[in-house]
Amino acid sequence: MKPDSIDTYGLVVHEWARRLARALASTDAVAAAGLFRPDGVVRDLLALSWDFRNAIGYEEIFELFAIPPAHRLMSIDVKPGSQSIIVEDGTPGTVSAFLQFRNSTGRGLGHVRLVQEGDGTWLAESLVLALDAVDSHPERHLDGRPSGKTHGPVRNRLGWQEGLDPEFTQQEPDVVILGAGHNGLMLAARLRALGIPALVLERNERVGDNWRKRYSSLALHTPLASDHLPYLPFPSTWPRFTPKDKLGDFLESYATLLDLAVWTGTTVIAADFDQPSRRWTVDVSRQGQHRRINPKHLIFATGMNAAPNIPDVPGRSVFPGTVMHAVDYKGHAEWRGKRAVVVGSGVSGHDIAQDLAEHGVDVTMIQRSGTFVMNTSTFHKVMHANHVSGRYSIEEADLVNASTPFGALPAHGPKHVELVKAMDRELLEGLVEAGFELSDGPDGQGVLGLIFGLNGTGYYYNAGASELIIDGTIKLLHGSVEGLSPSGVMLDGARSLNADLVVFATGYQGAPSVVREVLGDDIADRVGEFAMVGPDREYGRLWRRTGVDQLWFMVSLGIGDGRFYSKLLALQLAAMEAGIMPVAEPNG
């Protein structure tokens, strides 16, 4: 059958979905796996199990479907709406569609991409199914939003503000979230919409200070279409690249407008899990006052980066200038007319060097190894294509992106690198001519290999620093810093460089170090390197069970991933509250 209309394509997708539903209902893994191409990809995000699972190729797909599902799939079909089926331009015999399903727990959404084989059959190239709601905890938004005030006589009526109880004097929070950055706040908003009491603890004095305290020129590199927060998207007048202070103010407003309980100026003194009560005991210091709280769940939303990595170079005591890590750089104001050395050629190193150079500072960047560079506009077109295309809603673009397991992303890297080199040829040639060392990333996988393969850095999305390197405004040297002297920086090869300011843009300790600081070595050792992609192609402990009962990690690389996976984590907590997902670890 050769489809010649959108209606005919619709029949193709409906029939494929019907066959999948029938195969899964009869637990026929052979029939289910037979609906996929030999190199097909399946991703199950709480749809058939209480975990994140994926499979690539017939054998793995068969094994995934052969495991008895945790929830029975009751129906699956094309999502209603004229935009649910998309015939891709320039790719005959290919159609994608958004799906909806119901299982024994609730309902969910999916996305499938079908390709017509040479014999006329239609097989799936990719399928993702993601739980979107649990029946026990309907999301209180849109038509289900709270009334604000019940009309008619109500004895002992509480006002809206009284009913919020942000101090938790009437009950204990079910969930305590450490960190009021975008991840912690998005999760708190999801939980509030599900009716689950959550408290966010933030060590800064104001929500958003984690952004306000950073260098003045900082702004998000990601496209605005990828950065909206759930329930409260940015206004249509919002800048395309969000400045750091504006983002901090937005996060503070977000917490206020969505009635999120946030305790600022609060640090955790100790936290222990009590097995008999199955609750955490969390001792905190809040504005100098002690408070003990006993949540069911403890969630770290403290970010991918922990304490800064700054080399212990000799000679700091004799260097008369200023030495700092990039995290402590506040801006160019006091360095006009002086000499600065920026050690590192990643994102922070470029941003800081550009800020200094644009304001009359004599800047030299020290590059130790190659850096993968692409223009910001190219970064958006290549890495955020589904969000900036205008073809999908934010939620649809999130789902399409989720079709590919994290561990499979590096394999797409060489194609991305090829695109970048074609789109940014003039820029890259200029950098090479200026002596800048470029890198294609591990195995030529570019940013995808660096982030999802090595869990590393070594890339820069050009926002203007590259042009300053090319024209010589930002000077460039290669090598390593071996020490400091009374006059400046000593480099390998007996080279020296005069400096008034040295900024080490040398990265951070990994997220696990925060767990070690708060919970101690035993638990830190059990959860291990939770923020790395594991052998199952998923992040080892993020947004899913961690190996420690009722301990979770709401950490993401950016707002987009946080927006998507915060819902999946919130749904797991809701399912535990409803008793449909086991509270204890399977081997606990």
Coordinates of N, CA and C in Angstrom, one line a residue, residues 302-505:
T302 N 20.2 19.6 43.6 CA 21.3 20.5 43.9 C 22.2 20.7 42.6
G303 N 21.8 20.3 41.5 CA 22.5 20.5 40.2 C 23.6 19.5 39.9
M304 N 24.1 19.5 38.7 CA 25.1 18.6 38.2 C 26.5 19.0 38.8
N305 N 26.7 20.3 39.1 CA 28.0 20.7 39.6 C 27.9 20.9 41.1
A306 N 29.0 20.5 41.8 CA 29.1 20.7 43.2 C 30.2 21.8 43.5
A307 N 31.2 21.5 44.4 CA 32.2 22.4 44.7 C 33.1 22.6 43.5
P308 N 33.7 23.9 43.3 CA 34.5 24.1 42.1 C 35.8 23.4 42.2
N309 N 36.3 23.0 41.1 CA 37.7 22.4 41.0 C 38.7 23.5 40.7
I310 N 39.6 23.8 41.6 CA 40.6 24.8 41.3 C 42.0 24.2 41.6
P311 N 42.9 24.2 40.7 CA 44.2 23.5 40.9 C 44.9 24.1 42.0
D312 N 45.6 23.2 42.7 CA 46.5 23.7 43.9 C 47.9 24.0 43.3
V313 N 48.0 25.2 42.6 CA 49.2 25.5 42.0 C 50.1 26.2 43.0
P314 N 51.4 26.0 42.9 CA 52.4 26.7 43.9 C 52.5 28.1 43.6
G315 N 52.8 28.9 44.6 CA 53.1 30.3 44.4 C 52.0 31.3 44.6
R316 N 50.8 30.7 45.1 CA 49.7 31.7 45.3 C 50.0 32.7 46.4
S317 N 50.9 32.3 47.4 CA 51.2 33.2 48.5 C 52.0 34.4 48.0
V318 N 52.8 34.2 46.9 CA 53.6 35.3 46.5 C 53.0 36.1 45.3
F319 N 51.9 35.6 44.8 CA 51.3 36.3 43.7 C 50.5 37.5 44.2
P320 N 50.8 38.7 43.8 CA 50.1 39.9 44.4 C 48.7 40.1 43.9
G321 N 48.4 39.5 42.8 CA 47.1 39.7 42.1 C 46.0 38.9 42.8
T322 N 44.9 38.7 42.0 CA 43.7 38.0 42.5 C 43.6 36.7 41.8
V323 N 43.3 35.6 42.5 CA 43.1 34.3 41.9 C 41.7 33.8 42.3
M324 N 41.0 33.4 41.4 CA 39.6 32.9 41.7 C 39.2 31.8 40.7
H325 N 38.1 31.1 41.1 CA 37.5 30.2 40.2 C 36.4 30.9 39.5
A326 N 36.0 30.4 38.3 CA 34.9 31.0 37.5 C 33.7 31.3 38.3
V327 N 33.3 30.4 39.3 CA 32.1 30.5 40.0 C 32.1 31.8 40.9
D328 N 33.3 32.3 41.2 CA 33.4 33.5 42.0 C 33.6 34.8 41.2
Y329 N 33.6 34.7 39.9 CA 33.8 35.8 39.0 C 32.5 36.6 39.0
K330 N 32.5 37.9 39.3 CA 31.3 38.7 39.4 C 31.2 39.7 38.2
G331 N 32.2 39.9 37.5 CA 32.1 40.8 36.4 C 33.4 41.6 36.1
H332 N 33.3 42.4 35.1 CA 34.5 43.1 34.6 C 34.9 44.4 35.3
A333 N 34.0 44.9 36.1 CA 34.0 46.3 36.6 C 35.4 46.7 37.2
E334 N 35.9 45.9 38.0 CA 37.2 46.3 38.7 C 38.4 45.9 38.0
W335 N 38.3 45.4 36.7 CA 39.5 44.9 36.0 C 39.8 45.7 34.7
R336 N 39.0 46.8 34.5 CA 39.3 47.6 33.3 C 40.7 48.1 33.3
G337 N 41.4 48.0 32.1 CA 42.7 48.5 32.0 C 43.8 47.6 32.6
K338 N 43.4 46.4 33.1 CA 44.4 45.5 33.7 C 44.5 44.3 32.9
R339 N 45.3 43.3 33.4 CA 45.7 42.1 32.6 C 45.1 40.9 33.3
A340 N 44.4 40.1 32.5 CA 43.8 38.9 33.1 C 44.2 37.7 32.3
V341 N 44.3 36.6 33.0 CA 44.5 35.2 32.4 C 43.3 34.4 32.8
V342 N 42.7 33.8 31.7 CA 41.6 32.9 32.0 C 42.1 31.5 31.6
V343 N 42.1 30.6 32.6 CA 42.6 29.2 32.4 C 41.4 28.3 32.1
G344 N 41.3 27.8 30.8 CA 40.2 27.0 30.4 C 39.5 27.5 29.2
S345 N 39.1 26.6 28.3 CA 38.5 27.0 27.0 C 37.2 26.4 26.8
G346 N 36.4 26.1 27.9 CA 35.1 25.7 27.8 C 34.1 26.9 27.8
V347 N 32.8 26.6 28.1 CA 31.8 27.6 28.1 C 32.1 28.8 29.0
S348 N 32.4 28.5 30.3 CA 32.7 29.5 31.3 C 33.9 30.3 30.9
G349 N 35.0 29.6 30.4 CA 36.2 30.3 30.1 C 36.0 31.3 28.9
H350 N 35.2 30.9 27.9 CA 34.9 31.8 26.8 C 34.1 33.0 27.3
D351 N 33.0 32.7 28.1 CA 32.1 33.8 28.5 C 32.9 34.8 29.3
I352 N 33.7 34.4 30.2 CA 34.4 35.3 31.1 C 35.5 36.1 30.3
A353 N 36.2 35.4 29.4 CA 37.2 36.1 28.6 C 36.5 37.1 27.7
Q354 N 35.3 36.8 27.2 CA 34.6 37.8 26.3 C 34.2 39.0 27.2
D355 N 33.6 38.7 28.4 CA 33.2 39.8 29.2 C 34.3 40.8 29.5
L356 N 35.5 40.2 29.9 CA 36.6 41.0 30.2 C 37.1 41.8 29.0
A357 N 37.3 41.1 27.9 CA 37.8 41.7 26.6 C 36.9 42.8 26.1
E358 N 35.6 42.7 26.2 CA 34.7 43.7 25.7 C 34.7 45.0 26.6
H359 N 35.4 44.9 27.8 CA 35.4 46.1 28.7 C 36.8 46.5 29.0
G360 N 37.7 46.4 28.0 CA 39.0 47.0 28.1 C 40.0 46.3 28.9
V361 N 39.8 45.0 29.2 CA 40.8 44.2 29.9 C 41.7 43.5 28.9
D362 N 43.0 43.4 29.2 CA 43.9 42.7 28.4 C 43.8 41.2 28.8
V363 N 43.2 40.4 27.9 CA 42.9 39.0 28.3 C 43.7 38.0 27.5
T364 N 44.2 37.0 28.2 CA 44.8 35.8 27.5 C 44.1 34.6 28.0
M365 N 43.7 33.8 27.1 CA 43.0 32.5 27.4 C 44.1 31.4 27.3
I366 N 44.1 30.5 28.3 CA 45.0 29.3 28.3 C 44.2 28.1 27.9
Q367 N 44.6 27.5 26.7 CA 43.9 26.3 26.3 C 44.8 25.1 26.4
R368 N 44.3 24.1 27.1 CA 45.2 23.0 27.4 C 44.9 21.9 26.4
S369 N 43.6 21.7 25.9 CA 43.3 20.7 25.0 C 42.2 21.2 24.0
G370 N 41.9 20.5 23.0 CA 40.9 20.9 22.0 C 39.5 21.1 22.5
T371 N 38.8 22.0 21.9 CA 37.4 22.4 22.3 C 36.5 22.2 21.1
F372 N 35.3 21.7 21.3 CA 34.4 21.6 20.2 C 33.6 22.9 20.2
V373 N 33.5 23.5 19.1 CA 32.9 24.9 19.0 C 31.8 24.8 17.9
M374 N 30.7 25.5 18.2 CA 29.6 25.7 17.2 C 29.0 27.0 17.6
N375 N 28.5 27.7 16.6 CA 27.7 28.9 16.8 C 26.4 28.6 17.6
T376 N 26.0 29.6 18.4 CA 24.8 29.4 19.1 C 23.6 29.1 18.2
S377 N 23.5 29.8 17.1 CA 22.4 29.6 16.1 C 22.4 28.2 15.6
T378 N 23.6 27.6 15.4 CA 23.8 26.3 14.9 C 23.4 25.3 16.0
F379 N 23.8 25.6 17.2 CA 23.4 24.7 18.4 C 21.9 24.6 18.4
H380 N 21.2 25.7 18.2 CA 19.7 25.6 18.3 C 19.2 24.8 17.1
K381 N 19.7 25.0 15.9 CA 19.1 24.2 14.8 C 19.5 22.8 14.8
V382 N 20.6 22.4 15.3 CA 21.1 21.0 15.3 C 20.6 20.3 16.6
M383 N 20.8 20.9 17.8 CA 20.6 20.2 19.0 C 19.2 20.5 19.6
H384 N 18.5 21.5 19.1 CA 17.2 21.8 19.6 C 16.1 21.9 18.5
A385 N 16.4 21.1 17.5 CA 15.6 21.3 16.2 C 14.1 21.1 16.5
N386 N 13.7 20.1 17.4 CA 12.3 19.8 17.6 C 11.6 20.9 18.3
H387 N 12.3 21.7 19.1 CA 11.7 22.8 19.9 C 11.6 24.1 19.0
V388 N 12.6 24.3 18.2 CA 12.6 25.6 17.5 C 11.9 25.5 16.1
S389 N 11.6 24.3 15.7 CA 11.0 24.1 14.3 C 9.6 24.8 14.2
G390 N 8.9 24.9 15.3 CA 7.5 25.4 15.2 C 6.5 24.3 14.8
R391 N 7.0 23.1 14.6 CA 6.2 22.0 14.2 C 5.4 21.4 15.4
Y392 N 6.0 21.4 16.6 CA 5.5 20.8 17.7 C 5.2 21.8 18.9
S393 N 4.3 21.4 19.8 CA 4.2 22.1 21.0 C 5.4 21.7 21.9
I394 N 5.5 22.4 23.0 CA 6.6 22.1 23.9 C 6.6 20.7 24.4
E395 N 5.4 20.2 24.8 CA 5.2 18.9 25.3 C 5.5 17.8 24.2
E396 N 5.1 18.1 23.0 CA 5.3 17.2 21.9 C 6.8 17.1 21.6
A397 N 7.5 18.2 21.5 CA 8.9 18.2 21.3 C 9.7 17.5 22.4
D398 N 9.2 17.6 23.6 CA 9.9 16.9 24.7 C 9.7 15.4 24.5
L399 N 8.5 15.0 24.0 CA 8.3 13.5 23.8 C 9.1 13.0 22.7
V400 N 9.2 13.7 21.6 CA 10.0 13.3 20.4 C 11.4 13.1 20.8
N401 N 11.9 14.1 21.6 CA 13.3 14.0 22.1 C 13.5 12.8 22.9
A402 N 12.5 12.4 23.7 CA 12.7 11.3 24.6 C 12.7 10.0 23.9
S403 N 12.4 10.0 22.6 CA 12.4 8.7 21.9 C 13.8 8.0 21.8
T404 N 14.8 8.8 22.0 CA 16.2 8.3 21.9 C 16.8 8.2 23.3
P405 N 17.2 7.0 23.7 CA 17.8 6.8 25.0 C 19.1 7.6 25.1
F406 N 19.4 8.1 26.3 CA 20.6 9.0 26.4 C 21.9 8.3 25.9
G407 N 22.0 7.0 26.2 CA 23.2 6.3 25.9 C 23.3 6.0 24.4
A408 N 22.2 6.2 23.6 CA 22.3 6.1 22.2 C 22.6 7.4 21.5
L409 N 22.5 8.5 22.2 CA 22.8 9.8 21.6 C 24.2 9.9 21.0
P410 N 25.2 9.5 21.6 CA 26.6 9.7 21.0 C 26.7 9.1 19.6
A411 N 26.0 8.1 19.3 CA 26.0 7.5 18.0 C 25.6 8.4 16.9
H412 N 24.7 9.4 17.3 CA 24.3 10.4 16.3 C 25.3 11.6 16.2
G413 N 26.3 11.6 17.1 CA 27.3 12.7 17.1 C 28.0 13.0 15.8
P414 N 28.5 11.9 15.1 CA 29.3 12.2 13.9 C 28.4 13.0 12.8
K415 N 27.1 12.7 12.8 CA 26.3 13.4 11.8 C 26.1 14.8 12.3
H416 N 26.0 15.0 13.6 CA 25.9 16.4 14.1 C 27.2 17.2 13.8
V417 N 28.3 16.5 14.0 CA 29.6 17.2 13.8 C 29.7 17.6 12.3
E418 N 29.3 16.7 11.4 CA 29.3 17.0 10.0 C 28.5 18.2 9.6
L419 N 27.3 18.3 10.2 CA 26.4 19.5 10.0 C 27.0 20.7 10.5
V420 N 27.6 20.7 11.7 CA 28.2 21.8 12.4 C 29.4 22.4 11.5
K421 N 30.2 21.5 11.0 CA 31.3 21.9 10.2 C 30.9 22.5 8.9
A422 N 29.8 22.1 8.4 CA 29.3 22.7 7.1 C 28.6 24.1 7.4
M423 N 27.9 24.2 8.5 CA 27.2 25.4 8.8 C 28.1 26.5 9.3
D424 N 29.1 26.1 10.1 CA 30.0 27.1 10.7 C 31.4 27.0 10.1
R425 N 31.5 26.7 8.8 CA 32.9 26.5 8.2 C 33.7 27.8 8.4
E426 N 33.2 28.9 8.1 CA 34.0 30.2 8.1 C 34.5 30.4 9.5
L427 N 33.6 30.3 10.5 CA 34.1 30.5 11.9 C 35.2 29.5 12.3
L428 N 35.0 28.3 12.0 CA 35.9 27.2 12.4 C 37.3 27.4 11.7
E429 N 37.3 27.8 10.5 CA 38.5 28.1 9.7 C 39.2 29.3 10.3
G430 N 38.5 30.3 10.7 CA 39.1 31.4 11.4 C 39.7 31.1 12.7
L431 N 39.1 30.2 13.5 CA 39.7 29.8 14.8 C 41.0 29.0 14.5
V432 N 41.0 28.1 13.6 CA 42.2 27.4 13.3 C 43.3 28.3 12.9
E433 N 43.0 29.3 12.0 CA 44.0 30.2 11.6 C 44.6 31.0 12.8
A434 N 43.7 31.3 13.8 CA 44.2 32.0 15.0 C 44.9 31.2 15.9
G435 N 45.0 29.9 15.7 CA 45.8 29.0 16.5 C 45.0 28.3 17.6
F436 N 43.6 28.4 17.5 CA 42.8 27.7 18.4 C 42.7 26.3 18.1
E437 N 42.8 25.4 19.1 CA 42.7 24.0 18.8 C 41.3 23.5 18.9
L438 N 40.8 23.0 17.8 CA 39.4 22.4 17.7 C 39.4 20.9 18.0
S439 N 38.3 20.4 18.5 CA 38.1 19.0 18.7 C 36.8 18.6 18.2
D440 N 36.8 17.3 17.7 CA 35.5 16.7 17.3 C 34.9 15.9 18.4
G441 N 35.4 15.9 19.6 CA 34.9 15.2 20.7 C 35.3 13.7 20.6
P442 N 35.0 12.9 21.5 CA 35.4 11.5 21.5 C 34.8 10.7 20.3
D443 N 35.6 10.1 19.6 CA 35.2 9.3 18.4 C 34.4 10.1 17.4
G444 N 34.7 11.4 17.4 CA 34.1 12.3 16.4 C 32.6 12.6 16.8
Q445 N 32.2 12.4 18.0 CA 30.8 12.5 18.4 C 30.4 13.9 18.9
G446 N 31.4 14.8 18.9 CA 31.0 16.2 19.3 C 30.4 16.3 20.7
V447 N 29.5 17.3 20.8 CA 28.9 17.5 22.1 C 28.1 16.3 22.7
L448 N 27.5 15.5 21.8 CA 26.8 14.4 22.2 C 27.7 13.3 22.9
G449 N 28.9 13.2 22.3 CA 29.8 12.3 22.9 C 30.4 12.8 24.2
L450 N 30.7 14.1 24.3 CA 31.2 14.7 25.5 C 30.2 14.6 26.6
I451 N 29.0 15.0 26.4 CA 28.0 15.0 27.5 C 27.5 13.6 27.8
F452 N 27.1 12.8 26.9 CA 26.4 11.6 27.2 C 27.3 10.4 27.1
G453 N 28.5 10.6 26.6 CA 29.5 9.5 26.6 C 30.5 9.6 27.7
L454 N 31.1 10.8 27.8 CA 32.2 11.0 28.8 C 31.7 11.7 30.1
N455 N 30.4 12.2 30.0 CA 29.9 13.1 31.1 C 30.9 14.2 31.4
G456 N 31.4 14.8 30.3 CA 32.4 15.8 30.4 C 32.0 17.1 29.7
T457 N 33.0 18.0 29.7 CA 32.8 19.3 29.1 C 33.8 19.4 27.9
G458 N 34.3 20.6 27.6 CA 35.2 20.7 26.4 C 34.5 21.2 25.2
Y459 N 33.4 22.0 25.4 CA 32.7 22.5 24.2 C 32.3 24.0 24.5
Y460 N 32.0 24.7 23.5 CA 31.5 26.1 23.6 C 30.5 26.4 22.5
Y461 N 29.4 27.0 22.9 CA 28.4 27.5 22.0 C 28.7 29.0 21.8
N462 N 29.2 29.4 20.6 CA 29.8 30.7 20.4 C 28.7 31.8 20.5
A463 N 29.0 32.7 21.4 CA 28.1 33.9 21.6 C 28.9 35.2 21.3
G464 N 30.1 35.0 20.7 CA 30.9 36.2 20.4 C 32.4 36.1 20.8
A465 N 32.7 35.2 21.7 CA 34.1 35.1 22.1 C 35.0 34.6 21.0
S466 N 34.4 33.7 20.1 CA 35.3 33.1 19.0 C 35.8 34.2 18.1
E467 N 34.9 35.2 17.8 CA 35.3 36.3 16.9 C 36.4 37.1 17.6
L468 N 36.4 37.3 18.9 CA 37.4 38.0 19.6 C 38.7 37.2 19.6
I469 N 38.7 35.9 19.6 CA 39.9 35.1 19.5 C 40.5 35.3 18.1
I470 N 39.6 35.2 17.1 CA 40.0 35.3 15.7 C 40.7 36.6 15.4
D471 N 40.2 37.7 15.9 CA 40.8 39.1 15.6 C 41.9 39.4 16.6
G472 N 42.2 38.5 17.6 CA 43.3 38.8 18.5 C 43.0 39.6 19.7
T473 N 41.7 40.0 19.9 CA 41.4 40.8 21.1 C 41.5 39.9 22.3
I474 N 41.1 38.6 22.2 CA 41.4 37.6 23.2 C 42.7 36.9 22.8
K475 N 43.8 37.1 23.5 CA 45.0 36.4 23.1 C 44.9 34.9 23.5
L476 N 45.7 34.1 22.9 CA 45.6 32.6 23.1 C 46.9 32.0 23.3
L477 N 47.1 31.2 24.3 CA 48.3 30.4 24.6 C 47.8 29.0 24.9
H478 N 48.7 28.0 24.5 CA 48.4 26.6 24.8 C 49.4 26.1 25.9
G479 N 48.9 25.2 26.7 CA 49.7 24.7 27.7 C 49.0 24.5 29.1
S480 N 49.8 24.3 30.1 CA 49.3 24.2 31.5 C 49.9 25.2 32.4
V481 N 49.2 25.5 33.4 CA 49.7 26.4 34.4 C 50.5 25.6 35.4
E482 N 51.7 26.0 35.6 CA 52.6 25.2 36.6 C 52.7 25.9 37.9
G483 N 52.4 27.2 38.0 CA 52.5 28.0 39.2 C 52.3 29.4 39.0
L484 N 52.4 30.2 40.1 CA 52.2 31.6 40.1 C 53.5 32.2 40.7
S485 N 53.8 33.4 40.3 CA 55.0 34.1 40.7 C 54.6 35.6 41.1
P486 N 55.6 36.3 41.6 CA 55.3 37.7 42.0 C 54.8 38.6 40.8
S487 N 55.0 38.1 39.6 CA 54.6 38.9 38.4 C 53.4 38.3 37.7
G488 N 53.1 37.1 37.9 CA 52.0 36.5 37.1 C 52.0 35.0 37.1
V489 N 51.7 34.5 35.9 CA 51.5 33.0 35.7 C 52.7 32.4 35.1
M490 N 53.1 31.2 35.6 CA 54.2 30.4 35.0 C 53.5 29.3 34.3
L491 N 53.9 29.1 33.0 CA 53.4 28.1 32.1 C 54.4 27.0 31.9
D492 N 54.0 25.9 31.4 CA 55.0 24.8 31.1 C 55.9 25.4 30.0
G493 N 57.1 24.8 29.9 CA 58.0 25.3 28.9 C 58.7 26.6 29.3
A494 N 58.8 26.8 30.6 CA 59.5 28.0 31.1 C 58.9 29.3 30.6
R495 N 57.7 29.3 30.3 CA 57.0 30.6 29.9 C 56.4 31.3 31.0
S496 N 56.3 32.6 31.0 CA 55.6 33.4 32.0 C 54.7 34.4 31.4
L497 N 53.7 34.8 32.2 CA 52.7 35.7 31.6 C 52.3 36.7 32.8
N498 N 52.5 38.0 32.5 CA 52.1 39.0 33.6 C 50.6 39.0 33.7
A499 N 50.1 39.2 35.0 CA 48.7 39.1 35.2 C 48.3 39.8 36.5
D500 N 47.2 40.5 36.5 CA 46.6 41.1 37.7 C 45.5 40.1 38.2
L501 N 44.9 39.4 37.3 CA 43.8 38.5 37.7 C 44.0 37.2 37.0
V502 N 43.8 36.1 37.7 CA 43.8 34.7 37.1 C 42.5 34.1 37.5
V503 N 41.7 33.7 36.4 CA 40.5 33.0 36.6 C 40.6 31.5 36.2
F504 N 40.4 30.6 37.1 CA 40.4 29.2 36.7 C 39.0 28.7 36.3
A505 N 38.8 28.6 35.0 CA 37.5 28.1 34.5 C 37.7 26.6 34.3

